[in-house]
Coordinates of C-alpha atoms (C1' of nucleotides) in Angstrom, one line a residue:
Chain A
M1 CA -23.1 13.3 63.8
P2 CA -20.3 15.0 61.9
I3 CA -20.8 18.2 60.0
R4 CA -20.8 17.7 56.3
V5 CA -19.9 20.3 53.8
H6 CA -19.0 20.5 50.1
D7 CA -15.4 19.9 49.1
T8 CA -14.3 21.7 45.9
L9 CA -11.5 19.1 45.1
S10 CA -13.8 16.1 45.0
R11 CA -16.9 18.0 44.2
S12 CA -18.9 16.2 46.8
I13 CA -20.3 16.6 50.3
K14 CA -17.9 15.1 52.8
P15 CA -17.9 14.8 56.6
L16 CA -15.5 17.0 58.5
L17 CA -13.5 14.9 60.8
P18 CA -9.9 15.0 62.2
K19 CA -7.5 12.4 60.9
Q20 CA -7.6 10.6 64.3
P21 CA -10.5 10.8 66.7
G22 CA -9.9 13.5 69.2
A23 CA -7.0 15.1 67.2
E24 CA -6.8 18.8 66.5
Y25 CA -8.9 19.9 63.5
G26 CA -6.7 22.3 61.5
M27 CA -8.5 24.9 59.3
Y28 CA -6.7 27.5 57.3
C29 CA -8.5 30.5 55.8
C30 CA -6.9 33.0 53.5
G31 CA -7.2 36.3 55.3
P32 CA -7.5 39.9 54.1
T33 CA -5.0 42.1 52.3
V34 CA -4.8 45.0 54.7
Y35 CA -4.7 48.0 52.4
G36 CA -8.0 49.6 53.4
P37 CA -11.3 48.7 55.1
A38 CA -12.6 45.3 54.2
H39 CA -15.9 45.3 52.4
I40 CA -18.9 43.2 53.1
G41 CA -18.0 40.7 50.4
N42 CA -14.8 40.0 52.3
F43 CA -16.9 39.6 55.4
R44 CA -19.4 37.3 53.9
T45 CA -16.5 34.8 53.4
F46 CA -15.1 35.3 56.8
L47 CA -18.5 35.1 58.4
V48 CA -19.3 31.8 56.7
Q49 CA -15.9 30.5 58.0
D50 CA -16.8 31.8 61.4
V51 CA -20.1 29.9 61.4
L52 CA -18.3 26.7 60.2
R53 CA -15.8 27.0 63.0
R54 CA -18.4 27.6 65.6
A55 CA -20.4 24.6 64.4
L56 CA -17.4 22.4 64.5
Q57 CA -16.5 23.5 68.0
L58 CA -20.1 23.0 69.1
D59 CA -19.9 19.5 67.6
G60 CA -16.9 18.8 69.9
L61 CA -14.0 19.2 67.6
A62 CA -10.7 20.7 68.8
V63 CA -10.5 23.3 66.1
K64 CA -7.4 25.2 65.4
H65 CA -8.3 28.1 63.1
V66 CA -5.5 29.9 61.3
R67 CA -6.2 33.0 59.2
N68 CA -3.4 35.1 57.8
I69 CA -2.9 38.8 57.3
T70 CA -1.5 39.6 53.9
D71 CA 0.6 42.6 54.6
V72 CA 2.9 42.9 51.6
D73 CA 1.8 43.1 48.0
D74 CA 1.5 45.7 45.3
K75 CA -1.5 47.4 46.8
T76 CA -0.1 47.7 50.4
I77 CA 3.2 49.0 49.1
R78 CA 1.7 51.5 46.7
Q79 CA -0.8 52.8 49.3
S80 CA 1.7 53.1 52.1
Q81 CA 4.0 55.0 49.8
A82 CA 1.2 57.3 48.8
E83 CA 0.5 58.1 52.5
K84 CA 4.2 58.4 53.1
I85 CA 4.2 56.0 56.1
S86 CA 6.1 52.8 56.5
L87 CA 4.5 49.6 55.2
K88 CA 4.5 48.3 58.7
D89 CA 2.6 51.2 60.2
F90 CA 0.3 51.3 57.2
T91 CA -0.7 47.6 57.5
A92 CA -0.9 47.8 61.3
K93 CA -3.5 50.6 60.9
W94 CA -5.7 48.5 58.6
T95 CA -5.2 45.3 60.5
K96 CA -6.5 47.1 63.6
K97 CA -9.6 48.3 61.7
F98 CA -10.2 44.8 60.4
H99 CA -10.1 43.4 63.9
A100 CA -12.6 46.1 65.1
D101 CA -15.0 45.2 62.3
C102 CA -14.6 41.5 63.1
D103 CA -15.5 42.2 66.7
A104 CA -18.5 44.2 65.7
L105 CA -19.7 41.3 63.6
N106 CA -19.2 39.0 66.5
M107 CA -16.6 36.9 64.7
L108 CA -14.4 34.6 66.9
A109 CA -10.7 35.6 66.6
P110 CA -8.6 32.9 64.8
H111 CA -6.4 30.9 67.1
V112 CA -3.4 32.1 65.1
E113 CA -3.3 35.1 62.8
P114 CA 0.1 35.0 61.1
S115 CA 1.4 38.0 59.1
A116 CA 3.1 37.3 55.8
V117 CA 5.9 39.7 56.4
E118 CA 6.8 37.9 59.7
H119 CA 7.0 34.6 57.9
I120 CA 9.3 35.4 55.1
P121 CA 12.0 33.0 56.3
H122 CA 9.5 30.2 56.2
Q123 CA 8.6 31.2 52.6
I124 CA 12.2 31.3 51.6
A125 CA 12.8 27.9 53.0
M126 CA 9.9 26.5 51.0
I127 CA 11.1 28.1 47.8
E128 CA 14.6 26.6 48.4
K129 CA 13.0 23.2 48.6
L130 CA 11.2 23.8 45.3
V131 CA 14.3 25.0 43.6
A132 CA 16.3 22.1 44.9
G133 CA 13.6 19.7 43.7
G134 CA 13.5 21.1 40.2
H135 CA 10.1 22.7 40.7
A136 CA 11.2 26.3 40.5
Y137 CA 13.8 28.3 38.7
K138 CA 15.5 31.7 39.0
T139 CA 15.3 34.2 36.2
G140 CA 17.8 36.8 35.1
D141 CA 16.4 39.6 37.3
G142 CA 16.6 37.5 40.5
S143 CA 13.0 36.4 40.6
V144 CA 12.0 32.8 41.2
Y145 CA 9.1 31.1 39.4
F146 CA 7.2 27.9 40.0
K147 CA 7.5 25.6 37.1
V148 CA 3.9 24.5 36.5
C149 CA 4.8 21.7 34.1
S150 CA 6.8 20.0 36.9
C151 CA 3.6 19.4 38.7
H152 CA 1.7 16.6 37.0
D153 CA -1.7 17.1 38.5
Y154 CA -1.7 20.9 38.3
G155 CA -5.3 22.0 37.7
K156 CA -6.9 19.3 39.8
L157 CA -8.7 21.7 42.1
A158 CA -10.1 24.0 39.5
H159 CA -10.4 21.2 37.0
L160 CA -8.5 23.0 34.4
D161 CA -6.7 21.6 31.4
R162 CA -3.0 22.3 31.6
D163 CA -2.5 22.4 27.8
S164 CA -5.1 25.1 27.4
L165 CA -3.5 27.0 30.2
R166 CA -0.1 27.1 28.5
T167 CA -1.4 28.3 25.2
Q168 CA -3.7 30.9 26.7
D169 CA -2.2 34.3 25.7
T170 CA -4.7 36.7 27.2
N171 CA -6.5 36.8 30.4
S172 CA -10.1 37.8 31.2
A173 CA -9.2 41.4 31.5
G174 CA -8.0 41.4 27.9
S175 CA -4.4 42.1 28.8
V176 CA -1.7 40.0 27.2
N177 CA 0.2 37.5 29.2
D178 CA 3.7 38.0 27.9
A179 CA 6.0 35.3 29.0
D180 CA 9.1 37.0 27.7
E181 CA 8.6 40.1 29.6
Y182 CA 9.1 38.3 32.9
E183 CA 11.6 35.8 31.5
R184 CA 9.2 33.1 32.5
E185 CA 9.5 29.8 30.8
S186 CA 5.7 29.5 30.5
V187 CA 2.9 32.0 30.9
S188 CA 1.3 29.8 33.5
D189 CA 4.4 29.8 35.7
F190 CA 3.9 32.0 38.7
A191 CA 6.2 34.0 40.9
L192 CA 7.5 32.6 44.2
W193 CA 9.9 35.4 44.8
K194 CA 9.8 38.8 43.2
A195 CA 13.1 40.6 42.6
R196 CA 13.5 44.0 44.1
K197 CA 12.3 46.9 41.9
P198 CA 12.8 50.6 42.4
A199 CA 9.1 51.0 42.9
D200 CA 9.2 48.8 46.0
G201 CA 11.1 51.5 47.9
E202 CA 12.3 50.3 51.2
N203 CA 10.2 47.2 51.1
F204 CA 12.5 44.3 50.3
W205 CA 14.1 41.4 52.1
P206 CA 17.3 39.4 51.5
S207 CA 17.1 36.0 50.0
P208 CA 19.4 33.4 48.4
W209 CA 18.3 34.9 45.0
G210 CA 18.9 38.5 46.0
E211 CA 16.7 41.2 47.5
G212 CA 13.0 41.1 46.8
R213 CA 9.7 40.1 48.3
P214 CA 7.6 36.9 48.3
G215 CA 4.9 36.1 45.8
W216 CA 1.4 36.0 47.1
H217 CA 0.7 32.2 46.8
I218 CA 3.8 31.1 48.7
E219 CA 2.8 33.1 51.8
C220 CA -0.2 31.0 52.4
S221 CA 1.5 27.7 51.7
A222 CA 4.3 28.5 54.1
M223 CA 2.1 29.8 56.9
S224 CA -0.5 27.1 56.7
T225 CA 2.0 24.2 56.8
H226 CA 4.0 25.9 59.5
Y227 CA 1.1 26.1 61.9
L228 CA -1.0 23.1 60.8
G229 CA 1.6 20.7 59.4
E230 CA 2.4 19.6 55.9
T231 CA -1.1 18.1 55.5
F232 CA -4.0 19.5 57.4
D233 CA -7.8 19.2 57.5
L234 CA -9.5 22.1 55.7
H235 CA -8.5 25.1 53.6
G236 CA -11.0 27.8 52.9
G237 CA -11.5 31.0 51.0
G238 CA -13.7 32.9 48.5
I239 CA -14.5 31.0 45.3
D240 CA -12.4 33.4 43.3
L241 CA -9.3 32.1 45.2
C242 CA -9.9 28.6 43.8
F243 CA -7.9 29.5 40.8
P244 CA -5.1 30.4 40.7
H245 CA -4.4 31.0 44.3
H246 CA -5.4 27.7 45.8
E247 CA -4.4 25.7 42.8
N248 CA -0.9 27.2 43.1
E249 CA -0.9 26.6 46.8
I250 CA -1.6 22.9 46.2
A251 CA 1.1 22.7 43.5
Q252 CA 3.9 24.4 45.4
S253 CA 3.0 22.8 48.8
E254 CA 2.7 19.3 47.5
C255 CA 5.9 19.6 45.4
A256 CA 7.8 21.0 48.3
T257 CA 6.6 18.4 50.8
G258 CA 6.3 15.4 48.5
K259 CA 2.9 14.7 50.0
K260 CA -0.2 14.6 47.9
D261 CA -2.8 15.8 50.4
F262 CA -1.9 19.3 51.3
A263 CA -5.5 20.0 52.5
A264 CA -8.0 17.2 52.9
H265 CA -11.0 19.5 52.3
W266 CA -11.4 22.7 50.2
F267 CA -14.1 25.0 51.4
H268 CA -15.1 27.8 49.1
S269 CA -17.9 30.3 49.5
A270 CA -19.7 32.1 46.7
H271 CA -19.5 35.7 46.0
L272 CA -21.7 38.5 47.2
M273 CA -23.7 40.6 44.8
V274 CA -24.9 44.0 45.8
D275 CA -28.3 45.3 44.4
G276 CA -28.2 42.7 41.8
A277 CA -24.8 43.5 40.4
K278 CA -21.2 42.4 41.0
M279 CA -19.6 44.6 43.7
S280 CA -17.1 47.0 42.2
K281 CA -15.7 50.4 43.0
S282 CA -16.9 51.8 39.7
L283 CA -20.5 50.9 40.4
G284 CA -20.2 52.5 43.8
N285 CA -21.8 49.5 45.6
L286 CA -18.7 48.4 47.5
Y287 CA -20.0 48.7 51.0
T288 CA -17.8 48.6 54.1
L289 CA -19.3 47.9 57.5
D290 CA -19.0 51.6 58.4
D291 CA -20.9 52.5 55.2
L292 CA -23.8 50.4 56.3
V293 CA -23.8 51.6 59.9
A294 CA -23.9 55.2 58.5
K295 CA -27.0 54.2 56.7
G296 CA -28.6 53.0 59.9
A297 CA -27.7 49.3 59.8
T298 CA -26.6 47.5 63.0
P299 CA -23.6 45.1 62.8
P300 CA -25.7 42.1 64.2
A301 CA -28.3 42.7 61.4
V302 CA -25.5 42.9 58.8
R303 CA -24.1 39.6 60.1
Y304 CA -27.5 38.0 59.9
A305 CA -28.0 39.3 56.3
L306 CA -24.6 38.1 55.2
I307 CA -25.1 34.5 56.5
A308 CA -28.8 34.2 55.6
G309 CA -28.1 32.8 52.2
H310 CA -26.5 29.5 51.5
Y311 CA -22.7 29.8 51.3
R312 CA -22.5 28.1 47.9
S313 CA -25.0 30.4 46.3
Q314 CA -24.4 34.0 45.3
L315 CA -26.1 36.2 47.8
N316 CA -27.7 39.4 46.6
F317 CA -27.1 41.9 49.3
T318 CA -29.4 44.9 49.6
L319 CA -30.1 47.5 52.3
K320 CA -33.6 45.9 52.5
S321 CA -32.0 42.6 53.4
V322 CA -30.4 44.2 56.4
E323 CA -33.7 45.7 57.5
D324 CA -35.4 42.4 57.1
A325 CA -32.7 40.8 59.2
A326 CA -33.2 43.3 62.0
G327 CA -36.9 42.3 62.0
A328 CA -36.1 38.7 62.1
I329 CA -33.6 39.1 65.0
A330 CA -36.2 41.1 66.9
K331 CA -38.7 38.3 66.4
I332 CA -36.2 35.8 67.8
E333 CA -35.6 38.0 70.8
K334 CA -39.3 38.3 71.6
A335 CA -39.8 34.5 71.5
A336 CA -36.6 34.0 73.5
T337 CA -37.9 36.5 76.1
K338 CA -41.0 34.4 76.6
L339 CA -39.0 31.2 77.0
L340 CA -36.8 33.0 79.6
E341 CA -39.8 34.2 81.5
K342 CA -41.2 30.7 81.6
C343 CA -37.9 29.5 83.2
G344 CA -37.8 32.5 85.6
L345 CA -34.8 33.9 83.9
S346 CA -34.1 37.3 82.4
P347 CA -32.4 38.4 79.2
A348 CA -29.3 39.1 81.2
D349 CA -29.1 35.4 81.8
F350 CA -29.0 34.6 78.1
A351 CA -25.5 34.5 76.9
P352 CA -25.0 31.8 74.2
P353 CA -24.2 29.1 74.6
V354 CA -26.6 29.1 77.4
V355 CA -25.5 26.8 80.2
L356 CA -28.5 25.2 81.8
E357 CA -28.0 22.0 83.6
K358 CA -25.4 20.1 81.5
N359 CA -26.3 22.1 78.4
T360 CA -26.8 18.9 76.3
A361 CA -30.4 19.5 75.3
W362 CA -31.5 20.7 71.9
G363 CA -35.1 20.7 72.7
A364 CA -37.2 21.8 69.7
F365 CA -34.1 23.1 68.0
L366 CA -32.5 19.8 67.1
P367 CA -33.9 20.0 63.5
A368 CA -32.3 23.4 63.1
W369 CA -28.9 22.0 64.3
E370 CA -29.2 19.0 62.0
T371 CA -30.0 21.3 59.1
L372 CA -27.0 23.4 59.8
C373 CA -24.8 20.3 59.9
D374 CA -26.0 19.4 56.4
D375 CA -23.7 21.4 54.2
L376 CA -23.9 24.4 56.6
N377 CA -27.4 25.2 55.5
V378 CA -27.9 28.4 57.4
P379 CA -31.1 29.6 55.6
G380 CA -32.7 26.2 56.2
A381 CA -31.6 26.2 59.8
L382 CA -33.0 29.7 60.3
G383 CA -36.4 28.5 59.0
K384 CA -36.3 25.6 61.5
I385 CA -35.5 28.0 64.3
F386 CA -38.6 30.1 63.6
T387 CA -40.7 26.9 63.4
A388 CA -39.4 25.8 66.7
L389 CA -39.9 29.2 68.2
H390 CA -43.6 29.1 67.3
A391 CA -43.9 25.7 69.0
A392 CA -42.1 27.0 72.0
N393 CA -44.8 29.7 72.4
D394 CA -47.4 27.0 73.2
P395 CA -48.8 27.8 76.7
A396 CA -48.9 24.0 77.4
L397 CA -45.1 24.0 77.3
T398 CA -43.6 22.7 80.5
V399 CA -40.8 24.5 82.3
E400 CA -38.6 21.5 81.7
Q401 CA -39.3 21.7 78.0
A402 CA -38.7 25.4 78.0
R403 CA -35.3 24.9 79.6
A404 CA -34.4 22.4 77.0
D405 CA -35.6 24.7 74.2
L406 CA -33.6 27.6 75.7
S407 CA -30.5 25.4 75.8
G408 CA -31.0 24.4 72.2
L409 CA -31.8 28.0 71.1
G410 CA -28.7 29.2 72.9
K411 CA -26.5 26.6 71.1
I412 CA -27.9 27.1 67.6
L413 CA -27.6 30.9 68.0
Y414 CA -24.0 30.5 69.2
A415 CA -23.3 28.5 66.1
L416 CA -24.7 31.2 63.9
G417 CA -23.0 33.9 66.0
I418 CA -26.3 35.7 66.6
R419 CA -26.3 37.5 69.9
L420 CA -29.6 38.5 71.5
F421 CA -30.5 41.5 73.6
T422 CA -27.4 43.5 72.5
A423 CA -29.4 46.5 71.3
K424 CA -31.1 46.9 74.7
K425 CA -27.7 46.9 76.5
D426 CA -26.4 49.5 74.1
A427 CA -29.4 51.6 74.3
A428 CA -29.6 51.5 78.1
G429 CA -27.8 54.8 78.4
A430 CA -29.3 56.4 75.4
D431 CA -32.8 55.6 76.4
E432 CA -32.6 57.4 79.7
I433 CA -36.0 59.1 79.9
P434 CA -35.8 62.9 80.3
T435 CA -37.7 64.2 83.3
E436 CA -40.1 66.2 81.2
V437 CA -40.9 63.2 79.1
A438 CA -41.5 61.1 82.2
A439 CA -43.7 63.7 83.7
L440 CA -45.7 64.0 80.5
G441 CA -46.0 60.3 80.3
A442 CA -47.3 60.1 83.9
K443 CA -49.8 62.9 83.2
R444 CA -51.1 61.2 80.1
W445 CA -51.5 57.9 82.0
A446 CA -53.5 59.7 84.7
A447 CA -55.7 61.4 82.1
K448 CA -56.3 58.0 80.5
Q449 CA -57.2 56.4 83.8
A450 CA -59.6 59.2 84.3
K451 CA -61.1 58.4 80.9
D452 CA -60.0 61.8 79.5
F453 CA -59.2 60.2 76.2
A454 CA -59.1 63.4 74.3
G455 CA -56.5 64.8 76.7
A456 CA -54.5 61.6 76.7
D457 CA -54.4 61.5 72.9
A458 CA -53.3 65.1 72.8
M459 CA -50.4 64.4 75.2
R460 CA -49.5 61.4 73.1
G461 CA -49.0 63.8 70.2
E462 CA -46.8 66.0 72.4
L463 CA -44.7 63.0 73.4
E464 CA -44.2 62.1 69.8
K465 CA -43.0 65.6 69.1
L466 CA -40.4 65.0 71.8
G467 CA -39.5 61.7 70.0
W468 CA -41.1 59.3 72.4
K469 CA -44.2 57.2 72.5
S470 CA -46.1 55.4 75.2
L471 CA -46.9 51.7 74.9
D472 CA -49.9 51.1 77.1
R473 CA -50.7 47.8 78.9
K474 CA -53.6 47.1 81.1
D475 CA -51.7 47.7 84.2
G476 CA -49.3 50.4 83.1
Y477 CA -47.2 51.9 80.3
A478 CA -43.7 52.1 79.0
L479 CA -42.0 55.0 77.4
V480 CA -39.8 54.2 74.4
K481 CA -37.9 56.3 72.0
L482 CA -39.2 56.5 68.5
Chain B
rG1 C1' -14.1 28.9 23.9
rG2 C1' -13.2 26.3 28.9
rU3 C1' -15.0 25.5 34.1
rG4 C1' -18.9 26.0 37.4
rC5 C1' -23.6 27.9 39.5
rG6 C1' -28.5 29.4 39.4
rG7 C1' -33.9 30.6 37.6
rU8 C1' -39.4 28.6 43.7
rA9 C1' -45.0 33.8 46.0
rG10 C1' -44.5 41.5 46.1
rC11 C1' -39.1 41.0 48.0
rC12 C1' -35.5 37.4 50.2
rA13 C1' -34.8 32.2 50.6
rA14 C1' -35.0 26.5 52.1
rG15 C1' -36.6 21.8 50.3
rU16 C1' -38.5 17.0 48.5
rG17 C1' -40.0 11.2 43.4
rG18 C1' -46.1 11.7 46.2
rU19 C1' -49.3 17.2 45.7
rA20 C1' -44.4 23.6 48.4
rA21 C1' -40.0 25.5 55.3
rG22 C1' -39.0 30.2 57.0
rG23 C1' -38.0 35.7 57.2
rC24 C1' -39.7 40.7 55.5
rC25 C1' -44.0 43.2 53.6
rC26 C1' -49.4 42.9 53.2
rG27 C1' -54.6 41.2 54.8
rG28 C1' -57.8 39.2 58.8
rC29 C1' -58.8 38.0 64.0
rU30 C1' -57.9 38.5 69.4
rC31 C1' -56.6 42.2 72.8
rU32 C1' -57.4 47.7 73.3
rG33 C1' -61.4 53.9 74.8
rC34 C1' -58.5 54.4 70.1
rA35 C1' -53.8 53.1 68.7
rA36 C1' -49.2 50.8 69.4
rA37 C1' -47.2 46.4 71.1
rA38 C1' -48.0 41.3 71.5
rG39 C1' -50.3 36.6 70.1
rC40 C1' -53.0 33.9 66.5
rU41 C1' -54.0 33.5 61.4
rG42 C1' -54.3 34.0 55.9
rU43 C1' -51.7 34.7 51.1
rA44 C1' -47.6 30.0 45.3
rU45 C1' -53.1 24.3 42.5
rU46 C1' -47.5 26.1 41.8
rC47 C1' -41.5 25.8 41.6
rG48 C1' -37.8 29.5 33.7
rU49 C1' -39.9 27.0 28.8
rC50 C1' -40.8 22.5 26.1
rG51 C1' -40.4 17.4 25.8
rG52 C1' -39.1 12.4 28.1
rU53 C1' -39.0 8.5 32.2
rU54 C1' -42.7 7.3 36.1
rC55 C1' -48.9 5.3 38.9
rG56 C1' -47.0 10.2 40.1
rA57 C1' -41.7 15.4 38.9
rU58 C1' -40.9 21.4 41.2
rU59 C1' -37.6 17.3 42.6
rC60 C1' -34.6 12.4 37.6
rC61 C1' -33.1 12.7 32.1
rG62 C1' -32.7 15.7 27.4
rA63 C1' -33.2 20.2 24.7
rC64 C1' -33.9 25.3 24.8
rC65 C1' -34.4 30.4 26.9
rC66 C1' -32.5 33.7 30.6
rG67 C1' -29.1 35.3 34.5
rC68 C1' -24.4 35.0 37.1
rA69 C1' -19.4 33.7 38.4
rC70 C1' -14.3 32.2 37.5
rC71 C1' -10.5 31.4 33.6
rU72 C1' -3.0 34.1 36.6
rC73 C1' -2.3 37.7 42.0
rC74 C1' -10.4 40.3 43.4
rA75 C1' -13.1 37.1 49.7

RNA sequence: GGUGCGGUAGCCAAGUGGUAAGGCCCGGCUCUGCAAAAGCUGUAUUCGUCGGUUCGAUUCCGACCCGCACCUCCA
């Protein structure tokens, strides 16, 4: 059963299938502009794409995931100059940080991660095609603009009316769109190539139109078609990219190639809100992963919190949602541990996707998988996971059923990118029990066995002062850090 | 003004033309010397408001109220 998700172009839910059975499934996602640490809003989008990719792979598709790095624009240039380092060193630094955060959030690396700067020749080649085809023109300063009126179905993605576009003279920020200032023929025309300006410093490249740098939109068109072909399967990004970025990508790509189906499917995810408000620097609610970790959050819990809402709905992110997520993960771990015990396995054996027998079984987790396949309904799937987990706790469950359930759980958690038992591994070193604590624990246990409850309780108080507590069972106890 | 989305329990969040998944929190029970942990279990006569269609609507239609996003380089 193919995975079905919403397509922005047709405004409908469509199955995700390669053009021919067995063919590679090409998905292109607009990546980050590396001028600082990415914030959790960026990661929500990348995380949703990561879940989609994992699900597609689990469904048997040969996915080729391409996600670019935008490493030249006003912000990267301005910041690198401010720090007095080269653009290359500057963007390398933040690309590295981005990768580290992605790893922490358990995101699969894209198969190809092209840099915009390294693909300037491809961009120039595409611009040349557009100029030759009458879709672009050079202005007096050596810039090149895309001629929007040469593209008859411009606006088809965002469903915008071209006439209103051309007459619009202010943007949402209230600033005036002055066509004359840029020598543009129309305010809706956009830059393909930006002529070199003094403020660019050393950051310019040669082109048939003179020195300069590429416009933002052309980067993605050139890189996506270079790695995935002139028409490919799916293009994704945050909903804000729908217009103008994706609209412009469609226009320039289809005008350059002459083909009308640049991307077969447009996959957009809704924005993240923080504490009920739009994220913004001025509100001080623009969290990075490091910010959250500093507040005590763990990356797995952040991942869970960020994917726990449906991708087409705005998600209101709060610190409490991360705490709730940590509790939910712990609950899954407990139930998984029981299943593992039933099968005679240990948490160390659980590495999604769990390979048991042929690993084809879904067990009680089939409903969760089916829900995920239905427009990537992560919150619905999570609900079905917990329902299945309750059922799996039934003492009457056979080992055979437990193994099937474990296989299904491993697969659905793989799709969601939720790793279990990571905290224990990390804490193994940190939780080393100091000898005095161990001695005190043993003494308390002995007192308790001797029914000296007052003494035992007193020693429990001492343990707590040392930051430890004793979890007693019938046959023994375990010391854990508070 | 244009385009689009949403209002479901204390919080978060699915879903369906036939009388509301799940998570967090909270309550109860079991277990326990007491706790903790763990397991079980309980909590929306109700799904923004008002109409309409229907045997029946939270789910379809209309109106309204409220909130949100995008509208030229923000994921």
